[in-house]
XYZ file of N, CA, C and O in Angstrom:
496
model
N 121.981 107.138 84.241
C 121.566 105.632 84.527
C 120.150 105.438 84.376
O 119.365 106.324 86.150
N 119.244 104.861 83.940
C 117.908 104.743 83.577
C 117.537 103.221 83.386
O 118.339 102.496 82.845
N 117.028 102.468 84.393
C 116.324 101.217 84.408
C 114.823 101.448 84.469
O 114.126 101.615 85.404
N 114.404 100.500 83.514
C 112.441 100.303 83.554
C 112.934 98.729 82.895
O 113.044 97.958 82.290
N 112.385 98.299 84.058
C 110.887 96.823 84.479
C 109.650 96.770 83.700
O 109.238 97.636 83.583
N 109.888 95.730 83.047
C 108.553 94.789 82.636
C 108.479 93.777 82.711
O 109.541 92.942 82.717
N 107.220 93.127 82.488
C 107.285 91.849 82.419
C 106.582 91.164 83.865
O 106.126 89.878 83.871
N 106.080 92.181 84.270
C 105.442 91.386 86.006
C 104.192 91.062 85.816
O 103.439 91.622 84.445
N 103.304 90.536 86.681
C 101.849 90.161 86.133
C 101.184 89.463 87.420
O 102.170 89.077 88.554
N 99.959 88.233 87.603
C 99.581 87.773 88.290
C 99.393 86.171 87.236
O 99.431 86.338 86.358
N 100.063 85.115 88.422
C 100.238 83.791 87.646
C 100.032 82.852 88.881
O 99.900 83.056 89.979
N 99.330 81.911 88.284
C 98.734 80.724 89.315
C 100.683 80.148 89.804
O 101.522 80.215 88.801
N 99.995 79.236 90.698
C 101.982 78.656 91.469
C 101.866 77.546 90.446
O 101.072 76.810 89.932
N 103.107 77.578 90.245
C 103.983 76.691 88.964
C 104.096 77.383 87.536
O 104.602 76.622 86.694
N 103.810 78.106 87.478
C 103.684 79.023 86.387
C 105.117 79.660 86.077
O 106.003 79.744 87.014
N 104.926 80.632 84.824
C 106.217 81.238 84.653
C 106.114 82.306 84.002
O 105.007 82.696 84.018
N 107.055 83.347 84.678
C 107.349 84.860 83.885
C 108.475 84.998 83.341
O 109.468 84.568 84.221
N 109.034 86.264 82.656
C 110.037 86.799 82.401
C 110.018 87.863 82.544
O 109.133 88.690 82.013
N 110.842 88.270 83.663
C 111.017 90.127 83.654
C 111.956 90.401 82.837
O 113.078 89.808 82.329
N 111.479 91.715 82.460
C 113.199 92.950 81.754
C 113.192 93.645 82.214
O 112.574 94.433 82.878
N 114.492 93.655 81.684
C 114.628 95.686 82.607
C 116.146 96.127 81.278
O 116.926 95.461 80.909
N 115.249 97.143 80.818
C 115.744 98.187 79.650
C 117.376 99.159 80.658
O 116.383 99.903 81.390
N 118.272 99.036 80.261
C 119.297 100.128 80.678
C 119.520 101.008 79.755
O 119.689 100.936 78.421
N 119.869 102.577 80.077
C 119.878 103.630 79.350
C 121.044 104.467 80.247
O 120.902 104.617 81.464
N 121.952 104.963 79.527
C 122.791 106.192 80.039
C 123.930 105.804 80.864
O 124.411 106.745 81.444
N 124.375 104.642 80.705
C 125.702 104.084 80.946
C 126.087 102.858 80.079
O 125.627 102.709 79.181
N 127.685 102.727 80.243
C 128.157 101.431 79.623
C 127.435 100.130 79.998
O 128.050 99.719 80.764
N 126.451 99.985 79.301
C 125.883 98.506 80.270
C 126.822 97.577 80.338
O 126.610 96.542 81.176
N 127.612 97.296 79.182
C 128.090 95.743 79.428
C 128.855 95.786 80.785
O 129.592 94.770 80.949
N 129.613 96.842 80.899
C 130.958 96.810 81.651
C 130.238 96.539 83.492
O 130.743 96.828 84.699
N 129.214 96.673 83.611
C 128.302 96.988 84.957
C 127.929 95.535 85.454
O 127.658 94.946 84.593
N 127.665 95.251 86.751
C 127.227 94.333 87.662
C 125.869 94.706 87.435
O 125.590 95.526 87.750
N 124.903 93.591 86.962
C 123.602 93.942 87.358
C 122.420 92.947 88.101
O 123.411 91.829 88.508
N 121.768 93.512 88.666
C 120.858 92.267 89.802
C 119.344 92.561 89.562
O 118.512 93.616 88.863
N 118.766 91.635 90.156
C 117.391 91.604 90.364
C 117.150 91.376 92.103
O 117.660 90.319 92.937
N 116.538 92.357 92.516
C 115.969 92.291 94.412
C 114.308 92.300 94.179
O 113.680 92.488 92.881
N 114.235 91.738 95.211
C 112.364 91.888 95.306
C 112.212 92.045 96.632
O 112.909 92.074 97.964
N 111.118 92.742 97.058
C 110.302 93.143 98.158
C 108.980 92.950 98.455
O 107.921 93.417 97.497
N 108.705 92.003 99.502
C 107.109 91.894 100.006
C 106.644 92.921 100.991
O 107.481 93.346 101.246
N 105.631 93.034 100.792
C 104.982 93.925 102.386
C 105.421 93.590 103.183
O 105.483 92.559 103.928
N 105.817 94.418 104.174
C 106.442 94.667 105.343
C 107.639 93.220 105.655
O 108.101 93.209 106.568
N 108.597 93.733 104.504
C 109.699 92.620 104.474
C 110.846 93.723 103.781
O 110.568 94.726 103.131
N 112.126 93.427 103.983
C 113.442 93.775 103.976
C 113.616 93.491 102.198
O 112.970 92.254 101.700
N 114.181 94.488 101.411
C 114.250 94.551 99.928
C 115.654 93.025 100.041
O 116.389 93.052 100.985
N 115.203 92.188 99.464
C 116.432 90.874 99.113
C 117.032 90.722 98.016
O 116.027 90.976 96.529
N 118.299 90.067 97.903
C 118.576 89.900 96.472
C 118.232 88.304 95.993
O 118.222 87.485 96.706
N 118.190 88.816 94.525
C 117.412 87.106 93.916
C 118.383 86.636 93.168
O 118.598 85.514 93.236
N 119.143 87.852 92.081
C 120.143 87.011 91.432
C 121.153 88.321 91.240
O 120.442 89.300 90.951
N 122.192 87.871 90.637
C 123.187 88.943 89.955
C 124.075 88.502 88.712
O 124.349 87.312 89.128
N 124.370 89.091 87.709
C 124.949 88.749 86.852
C 126.288 89.658 86.477
O 126.292 91.085 86.665
N 127.624 89.564 86.595
C 128.804 89.642 86.333
C 128.907 90.353 84.810
O 127.855 89.950 83.922
N 129.750 91.368 84.448
C 129.998 91.697 83.252
C 130.354 90.839 82.354
O 129.803 90.482 81.593
N 131.061 89.623 82.982
C 131.593 88.412 81.812
C 130.193 87.597 82.191
O 131.075 86.683 81.319
N 129.520 87.647 82.804
C 127.949 86.578 82.306
C 127.972 85.600 83.791
O 127.372 84.931 83.712
N 128.841 85.834 84.469
C 128.905 84.847 86.072
C 127.821 85.483 86.848
O 127.887 86.283 86.714
N 127.411 84.433 87.516
C 125.781 84.377 88.001
C 125.889 84.042 89.533
O 126.916 83.339 89.941
N 125.020 84.798 90.104
C 124.833 84.249 91.705
C 123.196 84.351 91.622
O 122.538 85.063 91.457
N 122.784 83.473 92.608
C 121.048 83.549 92.930
C 121.360 83.042 94.794
O 121.982 82.678 95.178
N 119.958 83.856 95.066
C 119.764 83.741 96.207
C 119.207 82.021 96.718
O 118.637 81.477 95.682
N 119.236 81.556 97.093
C 119.172 79.500 97.659
C 117.909 79.455 97.381
O 117.140 78.630 96.813
N 116.831 80.849 97.918
C 114.940 80.328 97.724
C 114.975 79.946 96.064
O 113.950 79.784 95.728
N 116.039 80.656 95.228
C 115.279 80.679 93.789
C 116.020 79.820 92.783
O 115.986 79.488 91.539
N 117.097 79.362 93.305
C 118.375 78.702 92.425
C 117.420 77.243 92.400
O 116.591 76.604 92.848
N 117.525 76.930 90.713
C 117.126 75.961 90.042
C 116.051 75.945 89.588
O 115.311 75.852 88.429
N 115.351 77.768 89.841
C 114.435 78.291 89.638
C 114.259 79.336 88.591
O 113.544 79.340 87.705
N 114.886 79.855 88.871
C 115.380 81.237 88.645
C 116.626 81.121 87.358
O 117.401 80.787 88.068
N 116.812 82.144 86.459
C 117.530 81.881 85.561
C 117.992 83.619 85.120
O 117.211 84.441 84.345
N 118.991 84.204 85.632
C 119.142 85.821 85.194
C 120.171 85.699 83.891
O 121.083 84.720 83.989
N 119.985 86.664 82.874
C 120.744 86.830 81.745
C 120.584 87.852 80.960
O 119.934 88.904 81.804
N 121.712 88.763 79.975
C 121.323 89.710 80.106
C 121.660 90.104 78.205
O 122.526 88.568 77.984
N 121.485 90.479 77.601
C 121.901 90.649 76.441
C 122.654 92.185 75.823
O 121.716 93.312 76.167
N 123.772 92.195 75.907
C 124.334 93.544 75.796
C 124.262 94.338 74.687
O 124.311 95.652 74.487
N 123.826 93.699 73.707
C 123.605 94.496 72.079
C 122.333 95.163 72.659
O 121.757 96.154 71.187
N 121.275 94.353 73.499
C 119.921 94.930 73.991
C 120.006 95.814 74.907
O 118.847 96.553 75.356
N 120.749 95.723 75.522
C 120.939 96.686 77.030
C 119.962 96.546 77.896
O 119.635 97.302 78.349
N 119.853 95.097 77.869
C 118.597 94.430 78.751
C 118.710 93.644 79.469
O 119.983 92.446 78.678
N 118.059 93.586 80.413
C 118.909 92.166 81.730
C 117.319 91.590 82.039
O 116.558 92.035 81.502
N 117.706 90.281 82.282
C 116.461 89.247 81.822
C 116.055 88.321 82.917
O 117.416 88.595 84.049
N 114.987 88.232 83.810
C 115.198 87.191 84.751
C 113.776 86.070 84.460
O 112.703 86.669 84.285
N 114.121 84.851 84.136
C 113.531 84.280 83.818
C 112.832 83.255 85.128
O 113.760 82.687 85.647
N 111.313 83.109 85.119
C 111.174 82.545 86.636
C 110.110 81.801 86.461
O 109.459 81.895 85.660
N 110.539 80.164 86.663
C 109.815 79.186 86.776
C 109.621 78.862 87.876
O 110.186 78.731 89.218
N 108.230 77.750 87.727
C 107.965 76.736 89.070
C 107.390 77.970 90.132
O 108.070 77.900 91.518
N 107.354 79.156 89.544
C 106.442 80.331 90.926
C 105.693 79.595 92.325
O 104.996 78.855 91.900
N 106.203 80.333 93.111
C 105.533 80.169 94.589
C 104.629 81.044 94.782
O 105.246 82.014 94.524
N 104.029 81.049 95.545
C 103.148 82.027 96.407
C 104.093 83.130 96.789
O 103.919 84.174 97.261
N 105.122 82.298 97.408
C 106.177 82.952 98.509
C 107.355 84.300 97.424
O 107.709 84.982 98.027
N 106.929 84.055 96.498
C 107.250 84.922 95.488
C 107.011 86.313 94.908
O 107.822 86.670 94.415
N 106.029 86.202 95.433
C 105.182 87.347 95.258
C 105.767 88.833 96.170
O 105.820 88.544 96.879
N 105.866 89.632 95.054
C 106.491 90.624 95.280
C 106.754 91.956 94.406
O 106.787 91.244 93.181
N 107.049 93.056 94.902
C 107.979 93.877 93.872
C 109.006 93.492 93.627
O 110.082 93.392 94.190
N 109.878 93.448 92.001
C 110.846 93.148 91.780
C 111.508 94.431 91.214
O 110.929 94.901 90.191
N 112.975 94.421 91.510
C 113.559 95.690 91.079
C 114.798 95.124 90.347
O 115.448 94.643 90.784
N 114.997 95.910 89.444
C 116.165 95.716 88.631
C 117.106 96.553 89.282
O 116.728 97.940 89.466
N 118.738 96.596 89.607
C 119.662 97.470 90.148
C 121.402 96.866 89.329
O 120.999 96.279 88.932
N 121.543 98.275 89.762
C 123.182 98.173 88.410
C 124.109 98.574 89.345
O 123.790 99.620 90.336
N 125.548 98.361 89.230
C 126.328 98.844 90.001
C 127.394 99.304 88.902
O 127.588 98.198 88.228
N 128.043 100.107 89.297
C 129.357 100.329 88.270
C 130.618 99.782 88.738
O 131.844 100.534 89.062
N 130.574 98.529 88.615
C 132.188 97.820 88.822
C 131.511 96.324 88.088
O 130.018 95.987 87.660
N 132.464 95.639 87.566
C 132.064 94.764 86.571
C 131.864 93.568 87.163
O 131.236 92.456 86.422
N 132.118 93.329 88.762
C 132.091 91.695 89.361
C 131.119 92.333 90.850
O 130.908 93.376 91.705
N 130.101 91.582 90.818
C 129.156 92.147 91.722
C 129.546 91.702 92.640
O 129.107 92.090 94.113
N 130.215 90.288 93.352
C 130.853 90.252 94.606
C 130.178 89.086 95.867
O 128.822 89.163 95.241
N 131.097 89.090 96.200
C 130.245 87.872 97.526
C 129.086 88.720 98.493
O 128.476 87.591 98.439
N 129.200 90.202 98.571
C 127.900 90.885 98.904
C 127.102 91.166 98.071
O 126.318 92.163 98.600
N 126.995 90.625 96.752
C 126.020 91.301 95.741
C 124.274 91.182 96.451
O 123.750 92.289 95.863
N 123.982 90.302 97.268
C 122.905 90.738 97.669
C 122.200 91.845 99.074
O 121.350 92.148 99.598
N 123.186 92.572 99.102
C 123.075 93.535 99.925
C 122.479 94.658 98.848
O 123.218 95.016 98.417
N 121.590 94.860 99.057
C 121.068 95.991 98.058
C 121.268 97.871 98.665
O 121.280 98.392 97.959
N 122.261 98.039 99.721
C 122.575 99.433 100.235
C 123.707 99.459 99.370
O 124.391 100.535 99.286
N 124.029 98.112 98.701
C 125.636 98.337 97.736
C 125.405 98.792 96.215
O 126.473 99.107 95.767
N 124.020 98.893 96.331
C 123.514 99.407 94.495
C 123.570 100.785 94.711
O 122.695 101.012 95.068
N 123.764 101.155 93.383
C 123.592 102.661 93.371
C 122.427 102.964 92.067
O 121.798 103.918 92.622
N 122.015 102.488 91.401
C 120.830 102.438 90.416
C 119.698 101.530 90.544
O 120.035 99.973 90.313
N 118.456 101.981 90.347
C 117.462 101.307 90.832
C 116.625 101.693 89.689
O 115.932 103.032 89.420
N 115.631 100.054 88.786
C 114.437 100.870 88.654
C 113.202 101.108 89.673
O 113.402 100.925 91.006
N 112.064 101.323 88.867
C 110.662 101.146 89.484
C 110.269 100.635 90.324
O 109.397 100.687 91.161
N 110.415 99.498 89.325
C 109.641 97.941 89.938
C 108.593 97.799 89.148
O 108.147 98.293 88.498
N 108.629 95.920 88.691
C 107.255 95.249 88.632
C 106.685 94.486 89.265
O 107.598 93.709 89.887
N 105.404 94.707 89.645
C 104.797 93.444 90.476
C 104.707 92.287 89.743
O 104.176 91.921 88.678
N 105.048 91.310 90.656
C 104.418 89.953 90.750
C 103.824 89.295 91.422
O 104.503 89.524 92.632
N 102.721 88.588 91.099
C 101.609 88.088 92.317
C 101.480 86.523 91.674
O 100.989 86.205 90.630
N 101.920 85.636 92.769
C 101.542 84.220 92.209
C 100.458 83.845 93.777
O 100.318 83.995 94.937
N 99.479 83.125 92.728
C 98.375 82.581 93.578
C 98.245 81.206 93.559
O 98.588 80.864 92.790
């Protein structure tokens, strides 16, 4: 399983970014996928998750601003981030689990088996 993130960068508060995660090495469409982030000195936290059927879950801090989506034909996961705030600054990681549903505890990073290398998002 290989996950490669892209799309991070620096943006002013109120701006937007779209992160992408290219996946390979497994049956992408049948996996639960998610985005996590980690700021310096803080624990890794769940941002959003999407089940194999397209059902989504979000952290309260990003609801209404971020949208997770996927393109099964391209084996790619996305995170559209709008109305960005300085507190969104972090390294963002793509993750995958070999199950179709992410479950009620999707935000627990210890439950995820596969990780990308991360992409930095800085909001000033």
